[in-house]
Coordinates of C-alpha atoms in Angstrom, one line a residue:
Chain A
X607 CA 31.1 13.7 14.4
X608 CA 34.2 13.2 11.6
X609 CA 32.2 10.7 9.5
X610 CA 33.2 8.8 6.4
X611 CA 30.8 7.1 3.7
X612 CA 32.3 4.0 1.8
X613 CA 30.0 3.5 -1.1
X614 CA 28.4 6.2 -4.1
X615 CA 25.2 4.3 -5.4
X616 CA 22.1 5.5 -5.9
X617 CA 21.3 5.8 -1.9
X618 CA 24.9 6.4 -0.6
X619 CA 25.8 9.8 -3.0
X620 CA 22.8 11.6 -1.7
X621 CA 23.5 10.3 1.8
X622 CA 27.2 11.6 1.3
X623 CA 25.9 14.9 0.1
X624 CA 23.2 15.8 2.7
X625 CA 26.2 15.0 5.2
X626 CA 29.1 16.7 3.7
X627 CA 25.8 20.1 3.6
X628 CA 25.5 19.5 6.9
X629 CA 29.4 19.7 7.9
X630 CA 29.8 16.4 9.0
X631 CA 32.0 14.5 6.2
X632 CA 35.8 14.0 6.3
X633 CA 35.6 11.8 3.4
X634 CA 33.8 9.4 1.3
X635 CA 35.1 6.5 -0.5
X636 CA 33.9 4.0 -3.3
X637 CA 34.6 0.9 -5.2
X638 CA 34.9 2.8 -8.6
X639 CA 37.0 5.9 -8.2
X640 CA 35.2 7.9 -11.1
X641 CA 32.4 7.9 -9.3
X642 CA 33.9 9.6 -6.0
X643 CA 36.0 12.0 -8.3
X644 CA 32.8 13.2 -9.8
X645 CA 31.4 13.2 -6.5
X646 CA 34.3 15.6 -5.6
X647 CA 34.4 17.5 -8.1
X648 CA 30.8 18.3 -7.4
X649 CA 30.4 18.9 -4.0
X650 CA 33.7 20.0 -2.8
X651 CA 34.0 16.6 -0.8
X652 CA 37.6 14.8 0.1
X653 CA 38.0 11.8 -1.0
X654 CA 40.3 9.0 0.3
X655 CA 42.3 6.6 -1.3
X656 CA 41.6 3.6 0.4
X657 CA 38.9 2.2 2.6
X658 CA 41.9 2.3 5.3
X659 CA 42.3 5.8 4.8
X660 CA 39.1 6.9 5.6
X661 CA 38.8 4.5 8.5
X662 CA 41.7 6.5 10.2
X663 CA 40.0 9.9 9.4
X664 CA 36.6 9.0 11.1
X665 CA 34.7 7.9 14.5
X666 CA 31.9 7.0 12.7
X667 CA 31.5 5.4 8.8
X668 CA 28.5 4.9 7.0
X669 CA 28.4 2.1 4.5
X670 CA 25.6 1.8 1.7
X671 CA 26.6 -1.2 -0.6
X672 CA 24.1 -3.2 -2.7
X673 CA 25.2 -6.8 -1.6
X674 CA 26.2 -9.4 1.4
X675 CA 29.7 -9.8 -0.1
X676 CA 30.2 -6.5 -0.5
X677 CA 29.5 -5.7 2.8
X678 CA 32.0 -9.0 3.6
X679 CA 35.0 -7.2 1.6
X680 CA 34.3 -3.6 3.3
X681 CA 34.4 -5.0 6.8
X682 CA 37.6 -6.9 5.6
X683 CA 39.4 -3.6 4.1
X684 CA 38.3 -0.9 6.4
X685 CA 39.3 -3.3 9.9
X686 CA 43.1 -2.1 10.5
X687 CA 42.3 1.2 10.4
X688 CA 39.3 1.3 12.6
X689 CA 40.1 2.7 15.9
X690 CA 38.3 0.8 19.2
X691 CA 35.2 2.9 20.3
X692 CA 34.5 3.8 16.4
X693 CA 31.1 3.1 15.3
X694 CA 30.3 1.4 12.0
X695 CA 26.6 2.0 10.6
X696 CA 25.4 0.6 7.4
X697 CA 22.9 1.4 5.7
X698 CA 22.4 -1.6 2.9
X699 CA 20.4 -4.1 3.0
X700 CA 21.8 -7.6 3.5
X701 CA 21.0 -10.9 5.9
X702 CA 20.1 -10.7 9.6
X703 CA 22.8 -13.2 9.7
X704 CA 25.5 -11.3 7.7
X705 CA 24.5 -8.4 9.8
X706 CA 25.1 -10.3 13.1
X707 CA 28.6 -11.5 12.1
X708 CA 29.8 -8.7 11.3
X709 CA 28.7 -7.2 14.8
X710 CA 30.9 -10.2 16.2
X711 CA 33.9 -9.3 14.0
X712 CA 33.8 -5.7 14.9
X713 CA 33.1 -6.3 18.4
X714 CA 36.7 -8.0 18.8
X715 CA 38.3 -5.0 17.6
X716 CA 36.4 -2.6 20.0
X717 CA 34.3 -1.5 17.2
X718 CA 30.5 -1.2 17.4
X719 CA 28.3 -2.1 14.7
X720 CA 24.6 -1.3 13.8
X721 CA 22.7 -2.4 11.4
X722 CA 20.6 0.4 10.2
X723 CA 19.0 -0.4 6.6
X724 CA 16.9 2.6 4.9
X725 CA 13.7 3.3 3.2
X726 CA 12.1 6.2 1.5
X727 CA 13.7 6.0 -1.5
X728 CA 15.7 7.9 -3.6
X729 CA 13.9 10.4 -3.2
X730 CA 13.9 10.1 0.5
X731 CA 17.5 10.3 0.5
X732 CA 17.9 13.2 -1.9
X733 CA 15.7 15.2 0.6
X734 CA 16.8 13.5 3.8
X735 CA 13.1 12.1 4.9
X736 CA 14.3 8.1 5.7
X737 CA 13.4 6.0 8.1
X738 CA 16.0 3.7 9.6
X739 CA 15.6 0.8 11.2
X740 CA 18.6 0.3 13.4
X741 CA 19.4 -2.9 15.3
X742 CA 22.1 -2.8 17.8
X743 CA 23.5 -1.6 21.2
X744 CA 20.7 1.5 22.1
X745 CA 23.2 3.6 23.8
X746 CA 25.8 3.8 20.5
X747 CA 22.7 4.6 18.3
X748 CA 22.3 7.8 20.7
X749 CA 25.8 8.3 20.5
X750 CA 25.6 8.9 16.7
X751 CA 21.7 10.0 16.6
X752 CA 22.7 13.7 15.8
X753 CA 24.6 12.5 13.1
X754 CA 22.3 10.4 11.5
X755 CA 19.4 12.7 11.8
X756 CA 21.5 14.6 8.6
X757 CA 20.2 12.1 6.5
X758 CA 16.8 10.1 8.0
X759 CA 13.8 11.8 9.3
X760 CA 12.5 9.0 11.4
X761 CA 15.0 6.8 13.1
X762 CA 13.2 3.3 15.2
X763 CA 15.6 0.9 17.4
X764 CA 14.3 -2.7 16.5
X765 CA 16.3 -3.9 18.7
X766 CA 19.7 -6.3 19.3
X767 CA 22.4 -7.3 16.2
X768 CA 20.2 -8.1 13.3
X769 CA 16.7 -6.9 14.2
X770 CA 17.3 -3.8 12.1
X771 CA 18.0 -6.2 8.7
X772 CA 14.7 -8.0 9.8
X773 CA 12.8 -5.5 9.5
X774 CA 14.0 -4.4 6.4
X775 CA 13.1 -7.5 5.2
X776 CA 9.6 -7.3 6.4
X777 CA 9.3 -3.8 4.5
X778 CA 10.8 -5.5 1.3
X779 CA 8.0 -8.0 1.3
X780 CA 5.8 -5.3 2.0
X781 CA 6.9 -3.4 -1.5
X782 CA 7.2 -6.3 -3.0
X783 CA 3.3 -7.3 -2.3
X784 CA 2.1 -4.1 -2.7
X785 CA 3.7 -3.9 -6.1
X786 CA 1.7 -6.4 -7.2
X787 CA -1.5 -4.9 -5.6
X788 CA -0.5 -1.9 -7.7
X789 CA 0.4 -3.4 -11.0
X790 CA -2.1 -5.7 -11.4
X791 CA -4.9 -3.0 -10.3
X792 CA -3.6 -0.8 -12.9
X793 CA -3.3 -3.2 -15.6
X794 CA -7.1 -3.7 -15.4
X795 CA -8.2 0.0 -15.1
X796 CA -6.0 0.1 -18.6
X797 CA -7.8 -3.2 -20.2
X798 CA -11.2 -1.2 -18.5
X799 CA -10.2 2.0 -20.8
X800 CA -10.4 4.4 -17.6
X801 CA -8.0 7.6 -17.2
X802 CA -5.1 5.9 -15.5
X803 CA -4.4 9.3 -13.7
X804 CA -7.4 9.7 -12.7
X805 CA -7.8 6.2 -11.0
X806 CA -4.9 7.2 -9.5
X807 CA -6.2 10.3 -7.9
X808 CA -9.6 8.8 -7.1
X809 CA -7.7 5.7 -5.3
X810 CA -5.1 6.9 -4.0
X811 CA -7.1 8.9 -1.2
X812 CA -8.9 6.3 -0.1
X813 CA -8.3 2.8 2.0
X814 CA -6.0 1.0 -0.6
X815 CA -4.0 4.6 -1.0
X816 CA -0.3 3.9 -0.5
X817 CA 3.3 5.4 -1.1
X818 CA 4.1 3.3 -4.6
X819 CA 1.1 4.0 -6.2
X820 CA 1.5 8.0 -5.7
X821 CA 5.2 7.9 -6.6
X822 CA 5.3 5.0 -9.1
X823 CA 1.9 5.5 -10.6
X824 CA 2.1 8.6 -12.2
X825 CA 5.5 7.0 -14.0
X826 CA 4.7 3.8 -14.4
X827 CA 1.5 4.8 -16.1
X828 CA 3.7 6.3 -19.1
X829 CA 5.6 3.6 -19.6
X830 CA 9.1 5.4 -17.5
X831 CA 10.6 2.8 -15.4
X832 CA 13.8 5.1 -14.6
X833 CA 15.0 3.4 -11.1
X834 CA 14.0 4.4 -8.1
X835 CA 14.9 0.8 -6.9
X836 CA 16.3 -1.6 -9.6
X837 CA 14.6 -4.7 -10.1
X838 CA 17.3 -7.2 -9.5
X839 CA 18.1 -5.4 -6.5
X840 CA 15.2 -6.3 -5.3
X841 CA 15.0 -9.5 -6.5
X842 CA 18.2 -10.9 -4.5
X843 CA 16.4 -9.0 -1.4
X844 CA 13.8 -11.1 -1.9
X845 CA 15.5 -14.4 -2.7
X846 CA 16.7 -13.8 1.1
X847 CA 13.7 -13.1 2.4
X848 CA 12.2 -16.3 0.8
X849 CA 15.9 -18.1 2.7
X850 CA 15.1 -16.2 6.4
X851 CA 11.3 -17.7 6.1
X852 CA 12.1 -20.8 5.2
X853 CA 14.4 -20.8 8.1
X854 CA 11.6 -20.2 9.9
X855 CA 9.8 -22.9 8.4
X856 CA 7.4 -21.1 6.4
X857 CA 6.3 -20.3 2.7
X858 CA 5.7 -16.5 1.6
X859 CA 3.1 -17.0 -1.4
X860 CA 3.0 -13.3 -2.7
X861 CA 7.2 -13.6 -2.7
X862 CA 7.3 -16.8 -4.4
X863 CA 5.2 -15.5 -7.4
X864 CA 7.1 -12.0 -7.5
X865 CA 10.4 -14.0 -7.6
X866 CA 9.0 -16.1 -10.4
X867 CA 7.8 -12.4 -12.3
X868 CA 10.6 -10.3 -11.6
X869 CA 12.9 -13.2 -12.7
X870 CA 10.6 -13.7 -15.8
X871 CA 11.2 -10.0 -16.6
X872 CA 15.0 -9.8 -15.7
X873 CA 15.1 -12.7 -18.7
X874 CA 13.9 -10.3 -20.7
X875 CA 16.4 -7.4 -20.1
X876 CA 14.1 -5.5 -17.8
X877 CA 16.4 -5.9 -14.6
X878 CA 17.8 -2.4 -14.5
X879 CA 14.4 -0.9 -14.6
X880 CA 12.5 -0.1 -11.5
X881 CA 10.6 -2.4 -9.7
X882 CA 7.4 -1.0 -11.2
X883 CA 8.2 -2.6 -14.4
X884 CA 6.1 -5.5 -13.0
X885 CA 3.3 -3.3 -15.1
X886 CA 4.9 -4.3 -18.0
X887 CA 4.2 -8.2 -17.1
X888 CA 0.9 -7.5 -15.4
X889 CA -0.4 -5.5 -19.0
X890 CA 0.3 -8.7 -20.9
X891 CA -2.1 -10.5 -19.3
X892 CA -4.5 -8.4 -20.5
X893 CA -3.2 -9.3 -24.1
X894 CA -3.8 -12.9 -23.8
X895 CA -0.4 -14.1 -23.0
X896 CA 0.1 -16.3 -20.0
Chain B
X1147 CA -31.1 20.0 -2.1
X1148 CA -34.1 17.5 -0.5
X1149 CA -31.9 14.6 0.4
X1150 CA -33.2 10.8 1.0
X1151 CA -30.8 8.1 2.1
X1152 CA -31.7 4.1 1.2
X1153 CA -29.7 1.6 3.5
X1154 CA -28.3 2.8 6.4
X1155 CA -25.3 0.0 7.3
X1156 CA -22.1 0.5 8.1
X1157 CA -21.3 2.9 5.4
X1158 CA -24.5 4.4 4.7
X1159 CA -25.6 5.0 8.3
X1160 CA -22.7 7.8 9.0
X1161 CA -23.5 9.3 5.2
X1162 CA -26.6 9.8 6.6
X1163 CA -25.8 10.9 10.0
X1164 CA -23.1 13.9 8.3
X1165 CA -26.3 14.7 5.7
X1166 CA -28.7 15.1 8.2
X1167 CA -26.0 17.0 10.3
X1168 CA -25.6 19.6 7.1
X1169 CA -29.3 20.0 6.9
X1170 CA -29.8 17.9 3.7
X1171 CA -31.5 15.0 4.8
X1172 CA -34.9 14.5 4.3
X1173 CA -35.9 10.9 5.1
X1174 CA -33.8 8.1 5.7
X1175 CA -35.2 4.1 4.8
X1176 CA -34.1 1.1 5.5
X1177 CA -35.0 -2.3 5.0
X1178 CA -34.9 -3.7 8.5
X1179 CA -37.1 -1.1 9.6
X1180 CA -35.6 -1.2 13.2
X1181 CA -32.3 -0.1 12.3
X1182 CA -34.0 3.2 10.8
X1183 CA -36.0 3.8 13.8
X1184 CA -33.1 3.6 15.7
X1185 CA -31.5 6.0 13.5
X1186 CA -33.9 8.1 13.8
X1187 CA -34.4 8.0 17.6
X1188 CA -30.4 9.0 17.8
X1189 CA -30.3 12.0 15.4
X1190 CA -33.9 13.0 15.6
X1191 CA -34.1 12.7 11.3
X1192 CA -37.5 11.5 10.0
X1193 CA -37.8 8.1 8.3
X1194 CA -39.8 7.1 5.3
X1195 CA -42.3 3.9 5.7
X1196 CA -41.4 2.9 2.2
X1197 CA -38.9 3.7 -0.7
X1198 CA -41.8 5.5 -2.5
X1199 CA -42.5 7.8 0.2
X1200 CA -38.7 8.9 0.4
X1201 CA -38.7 9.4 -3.3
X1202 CA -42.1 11.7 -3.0
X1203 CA -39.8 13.9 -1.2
X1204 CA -36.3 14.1 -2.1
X1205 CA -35.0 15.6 -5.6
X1206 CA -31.6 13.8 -4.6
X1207 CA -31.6 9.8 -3.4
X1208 CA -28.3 8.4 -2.5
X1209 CA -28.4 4.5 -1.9
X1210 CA -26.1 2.5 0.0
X1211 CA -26.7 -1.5 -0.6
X1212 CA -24.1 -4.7 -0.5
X1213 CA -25.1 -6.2 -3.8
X1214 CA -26.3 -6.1 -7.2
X1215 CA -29.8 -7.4 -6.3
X1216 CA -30.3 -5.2 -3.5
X1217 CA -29.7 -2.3 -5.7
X1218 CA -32.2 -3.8 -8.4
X1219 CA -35.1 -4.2 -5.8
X1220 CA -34.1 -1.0 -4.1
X1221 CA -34.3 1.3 -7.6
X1222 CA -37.8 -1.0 -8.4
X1223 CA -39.1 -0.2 -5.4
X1224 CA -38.5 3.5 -5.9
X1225 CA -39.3 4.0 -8.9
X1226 CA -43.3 5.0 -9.1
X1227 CA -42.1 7.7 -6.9
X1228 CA -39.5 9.3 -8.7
X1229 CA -39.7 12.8 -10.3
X1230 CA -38.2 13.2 -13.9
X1231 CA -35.1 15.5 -13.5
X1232 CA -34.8 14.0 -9.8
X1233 CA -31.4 12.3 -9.0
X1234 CA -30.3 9.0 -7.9
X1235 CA -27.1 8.7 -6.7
X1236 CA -25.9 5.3 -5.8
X1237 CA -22.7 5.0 -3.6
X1238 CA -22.7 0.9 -3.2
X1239 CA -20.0 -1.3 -5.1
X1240 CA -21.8 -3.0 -7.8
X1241 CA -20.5 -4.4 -11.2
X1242 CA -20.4 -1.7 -14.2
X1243 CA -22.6 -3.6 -15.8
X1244 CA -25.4 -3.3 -13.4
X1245 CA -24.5 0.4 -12.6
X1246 CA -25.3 0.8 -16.6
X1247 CA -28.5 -0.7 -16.6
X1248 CA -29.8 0.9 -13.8
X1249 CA -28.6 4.5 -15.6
X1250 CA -30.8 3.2 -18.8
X1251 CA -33.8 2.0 -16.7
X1252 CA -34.1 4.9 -14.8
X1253 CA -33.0 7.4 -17.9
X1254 CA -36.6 6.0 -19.5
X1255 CA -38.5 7.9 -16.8
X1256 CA -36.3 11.1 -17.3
X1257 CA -34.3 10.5 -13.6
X1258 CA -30.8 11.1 -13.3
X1259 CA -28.3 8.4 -12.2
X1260 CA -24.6 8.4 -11.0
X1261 CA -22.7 5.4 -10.0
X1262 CA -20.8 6.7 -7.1
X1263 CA -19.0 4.2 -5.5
X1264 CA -16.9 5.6 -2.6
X1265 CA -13.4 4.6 -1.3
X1266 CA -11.9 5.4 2.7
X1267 CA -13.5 2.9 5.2
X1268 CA -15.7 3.6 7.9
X1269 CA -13.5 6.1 9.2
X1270 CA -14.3 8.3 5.8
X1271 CA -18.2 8.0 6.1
X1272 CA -17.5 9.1 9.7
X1273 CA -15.3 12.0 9.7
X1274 CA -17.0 12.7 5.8
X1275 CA -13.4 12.4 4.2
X1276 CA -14.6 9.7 1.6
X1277 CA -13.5 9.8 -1.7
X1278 CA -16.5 9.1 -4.3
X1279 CA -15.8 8.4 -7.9
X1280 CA -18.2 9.1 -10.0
X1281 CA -19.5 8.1 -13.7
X1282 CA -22.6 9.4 -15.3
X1283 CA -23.3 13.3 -16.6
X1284 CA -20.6 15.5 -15.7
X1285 CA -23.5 18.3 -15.5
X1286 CA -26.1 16.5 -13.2
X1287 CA -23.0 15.6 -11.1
X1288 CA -21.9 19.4 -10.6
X1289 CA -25.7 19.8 -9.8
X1290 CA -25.8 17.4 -6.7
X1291 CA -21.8 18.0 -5.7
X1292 CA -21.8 20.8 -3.0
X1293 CA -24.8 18.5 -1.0
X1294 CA -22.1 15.2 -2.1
X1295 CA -19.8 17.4 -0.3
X1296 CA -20.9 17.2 3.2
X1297 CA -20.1 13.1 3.0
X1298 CA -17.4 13.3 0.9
X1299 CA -13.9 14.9 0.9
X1300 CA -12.9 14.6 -3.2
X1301 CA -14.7 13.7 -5.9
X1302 CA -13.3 12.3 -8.8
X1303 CA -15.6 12.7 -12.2
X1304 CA -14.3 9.3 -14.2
X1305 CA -16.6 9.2 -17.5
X1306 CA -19.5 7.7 -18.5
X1307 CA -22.1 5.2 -16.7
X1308 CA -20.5 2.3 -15.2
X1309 CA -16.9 4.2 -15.1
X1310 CA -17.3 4.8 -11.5
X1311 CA -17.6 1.1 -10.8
X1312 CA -14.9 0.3 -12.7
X1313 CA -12.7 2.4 -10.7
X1314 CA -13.8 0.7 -7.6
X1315 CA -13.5 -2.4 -8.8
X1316 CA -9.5 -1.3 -9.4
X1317 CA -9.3 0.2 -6.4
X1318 CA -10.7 -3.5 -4.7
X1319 CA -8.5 -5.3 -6.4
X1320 CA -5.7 -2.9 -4.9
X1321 CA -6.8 -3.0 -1.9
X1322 CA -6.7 -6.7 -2.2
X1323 CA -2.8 -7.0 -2.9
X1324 CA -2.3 -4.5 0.1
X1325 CA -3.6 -6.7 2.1
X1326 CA -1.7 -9.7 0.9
X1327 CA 1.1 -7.6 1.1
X1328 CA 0.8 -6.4 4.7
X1329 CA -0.2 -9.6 6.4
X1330 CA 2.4 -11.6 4.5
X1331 CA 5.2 -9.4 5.7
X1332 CA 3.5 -8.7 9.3
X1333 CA 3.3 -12.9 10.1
X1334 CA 7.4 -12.2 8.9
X1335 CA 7.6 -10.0 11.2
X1336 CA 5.9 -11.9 13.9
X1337 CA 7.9 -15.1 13.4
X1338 CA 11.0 -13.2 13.4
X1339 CA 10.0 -12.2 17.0
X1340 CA 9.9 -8.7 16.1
X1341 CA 8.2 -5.7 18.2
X1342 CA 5.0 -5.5 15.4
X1343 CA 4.2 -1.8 16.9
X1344 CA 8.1 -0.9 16.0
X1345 CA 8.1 -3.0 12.8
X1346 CA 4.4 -0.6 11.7
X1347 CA 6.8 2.7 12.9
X1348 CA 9.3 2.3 10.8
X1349 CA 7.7 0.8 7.6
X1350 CA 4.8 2.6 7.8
X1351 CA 6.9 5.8 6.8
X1352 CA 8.6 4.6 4.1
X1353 CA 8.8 3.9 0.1
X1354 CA 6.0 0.7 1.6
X1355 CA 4.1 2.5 3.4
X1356 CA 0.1 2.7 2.8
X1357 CA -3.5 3.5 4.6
X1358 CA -4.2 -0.6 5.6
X1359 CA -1.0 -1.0 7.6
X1360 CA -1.6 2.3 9.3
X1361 CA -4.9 1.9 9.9
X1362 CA -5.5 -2.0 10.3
X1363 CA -2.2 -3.2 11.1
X1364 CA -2.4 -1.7 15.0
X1365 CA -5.7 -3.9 15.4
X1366 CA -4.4 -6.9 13.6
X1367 CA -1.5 -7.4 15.6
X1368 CA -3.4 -7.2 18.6
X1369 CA -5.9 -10.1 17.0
X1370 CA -8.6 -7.3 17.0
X1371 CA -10.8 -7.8 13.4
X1372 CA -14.0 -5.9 13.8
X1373 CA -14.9 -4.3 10.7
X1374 CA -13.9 -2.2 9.1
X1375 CA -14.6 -3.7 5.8
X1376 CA -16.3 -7.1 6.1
X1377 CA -14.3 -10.2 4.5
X1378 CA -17.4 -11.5 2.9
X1379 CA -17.7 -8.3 1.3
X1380 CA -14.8 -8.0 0.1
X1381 CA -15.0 -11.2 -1.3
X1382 CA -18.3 -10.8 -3.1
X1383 CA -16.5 -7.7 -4.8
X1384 CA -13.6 -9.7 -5.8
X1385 CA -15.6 -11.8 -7.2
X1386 CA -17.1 -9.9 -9.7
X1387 CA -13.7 -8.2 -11.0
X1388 CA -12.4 -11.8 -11.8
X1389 CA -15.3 -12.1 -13.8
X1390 CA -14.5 -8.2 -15.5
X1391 CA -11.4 -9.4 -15.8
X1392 CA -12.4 -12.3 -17.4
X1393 CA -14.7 -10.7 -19.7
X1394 CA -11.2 -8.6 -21.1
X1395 CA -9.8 -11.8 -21.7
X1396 CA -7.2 -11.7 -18.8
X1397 CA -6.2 -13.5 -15.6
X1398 CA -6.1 -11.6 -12.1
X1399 CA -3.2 -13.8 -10.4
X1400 CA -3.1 -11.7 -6.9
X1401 CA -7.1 -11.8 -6.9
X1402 CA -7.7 -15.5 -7.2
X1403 CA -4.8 -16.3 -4.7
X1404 CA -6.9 -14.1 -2.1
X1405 CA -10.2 -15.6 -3.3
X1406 CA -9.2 -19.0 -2.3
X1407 CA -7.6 -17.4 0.8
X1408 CA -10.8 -15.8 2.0
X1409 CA -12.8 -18.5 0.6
X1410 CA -11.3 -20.8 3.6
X1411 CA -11.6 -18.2 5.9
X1412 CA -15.2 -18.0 5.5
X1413 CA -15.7 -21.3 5.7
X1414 CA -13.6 -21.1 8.9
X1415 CA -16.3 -18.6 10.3
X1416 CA -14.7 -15.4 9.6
X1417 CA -16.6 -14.1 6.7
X1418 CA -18.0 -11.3 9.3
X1419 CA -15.0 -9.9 10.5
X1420 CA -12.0 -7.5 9.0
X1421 CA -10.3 -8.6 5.6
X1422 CA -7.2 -8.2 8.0
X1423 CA -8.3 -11.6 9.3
X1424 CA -6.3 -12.8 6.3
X1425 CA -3.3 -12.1 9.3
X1426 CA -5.1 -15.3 10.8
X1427 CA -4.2 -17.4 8.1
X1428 CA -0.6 -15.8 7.1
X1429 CA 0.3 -16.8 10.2
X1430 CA -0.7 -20.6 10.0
X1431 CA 2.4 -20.1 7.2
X1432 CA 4.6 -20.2 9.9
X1433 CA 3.1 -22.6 12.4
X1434 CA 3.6 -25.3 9.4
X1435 CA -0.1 -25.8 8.1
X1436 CA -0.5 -25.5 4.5

């Protein structure tokens, strides 16, 4: 299927890559044009011009952009080229909400929309092991399933319009929590004097063994907090998630506090670091500071 | 190597079964002496009448207690009947402090000790793919390891007496935060009428995933909290690594949120089951209590 990728980040190059590998890329597209010359120049990829551009080259685009509004502007740029029965996936993480009117939007035009956030990583998207979570009409995701699988080992329909950003939102809390689990656990087997790699072997096997810790640890540990997933990022993912459960009435404890820490730390110039750079906070408690 | 088990509860019961199984066991003693008969009736393993007895005829002891005190009495009671150059390998989660002691009491009679505390749920003592972590001698730990390994699936060697502890005292306080973490973003999930069984598919294999929402999230959605790992316990443990924290001069900010959580739970009457009954009261988030 001719596809087209509108955005170069940190998830969308390697997406780009493992599809243009896999014969499936007519063009890619981004925001800041070095970035898709170099992208090019590398891989042998075509470029286009404009967001239109690539929207008449492809039945189905992929779009990996860090924000709502970016999102908001895409939609708004790509939507007089898009031919009726293209399909629009994208993969960045946004609002239910945002996600659900731009189904509507596309849905006038004959265009189908799913929502179909990632995780893994960057490192799941270098080696093509994501999961997506899709929301949307079932029988388009098996339309462009084939595609897809270029790029995501594991792909789960959530559901109708929106379901897919929920549940992306449930996994960012997740990280979020266990980030703190991680950080703070860490921080005392420091202050305790133990071998912080081997805490991490001798843990990590066992019943509070997770992904973060075996990825994260080993860097975090040495004071390397090269993203991976920038802090701010996940920060506004979080401010959202904190909106959506208020919406539903409810408080989030463990997302409250990591809003307050990460924004603590972003204060401090730490917001281009990864998310693991909560061991930075978590270590001065063990110095006495509050 | 002559092999004598103390305590046979939920952990120490299957260490005992897999030692028996592998031809080690020599005598297994328990405190409610019913629960060893039992034992012994099922497998057909002999059972001492008292801790002396079992020490008479074992070169290698491993004990399996809940607390501090029960270790003390257990290693009092044992102790007129303990060989110099015999072993004593305890595998309960105690404080390092206690672990240290215990190492210097039993060093004046010329017996070796290991604080072993062991990490992988009730599933690991079952299917002997614990993970032990281990501080004492390196040397009388490389003496006892290939009869450690018919219970245990790694051992991780961590440095002196009371370094094992530590590490499990880490790895509760990790565990801890996963739990926060999952049943925070799991009562999400719920309230944002997701399909939980999808939401653990697609999460679980991604840069969030970890062994509690794999293992305990299938049961908790399903309001299912048999243990497992008991809350009370888990709480008891906690306990103690605010107060190792403390002692370091730091604060533990995920630990005493979930000590006040489980705190109310037990005094709701679910001390006894699953720490994943912290879903119970994630949930009340969303149905507007406090």
């Amino acid at each position: 299927m001719r596809t087209g990728v509108i955005g170069l980040g940190a998830m969308g190059m390697p997406i780009a890559a493992n599809l243009h590998q896999a014969g499936y890329l007519a063009a890619a597209w981004n925001r800041t044009r070095a970035k898709a010359e170099a992208f090019a120049r590398q891989t042998g990829a075509a470029i286009a011009s404009t967001p239109v551009e690539l929207a008449t080259q492809c039945e189905l685009i992929l779009i990996s952009v860090s924000a709502d509004q970016d999102l908001l502007e895409v939609i708004d740029a790509l939507l007089s080229g898009l031919a009726p029965g293209s399909v629009v996936v994208d993969t960045s993480t946004v609002s239910a909400q945002t996600a659900r009117q731009v189904a509507q939007q596309l849905a006038r035009k004959g265009v189908h929309f799913l929502d179909a956030p990632v995780t893994g990583g960057v490192e799941g998207a270098k080696s093509a092991k994501l999961t997506m979570m899709v929301g949307g009409d079932a029988v388009v995701l098996e339309r462009v399933r084939p595609t897809l699988e270029a790029i995501v080992q594991r792909i789960v329909h959530m559901g109708p319009a929106g379901s897919g950003q929920m549940t992306k939102a449930t996994n960012q809390i997740m990280a979020a929590g266990v980030n703190q689990a991680v950080t703070e656990a860490l921080a005392f087997a420091k202050a305790a004097g133990l071998s912080l790699d081997k805490v991490i072997e001798a843990v990590g096997g066992g019943a509070a063994g997770n992904w973060f810790l075996s990825h994260r640890g080993p860097t975090m540990v040495r004071d390397n907090f090269t993203p991976g997933f920038r802090l701010a990022l996940h920060h506004k993912d979080l401010s959202i998630c904190k909106q959506m459960a208020s919406d539903l009435g409810a408080r989030l404890p463990v997302i409250e506090m990591t809003l307050i820490h990460y924004q603590r730390l972003m204060e401090t110039g730490y917001g281009d670091e990864d998310i693991s750079a909560l061991f930075r906070l978590k270590q001065k408690l063990f110095e006495g500071e509050p």
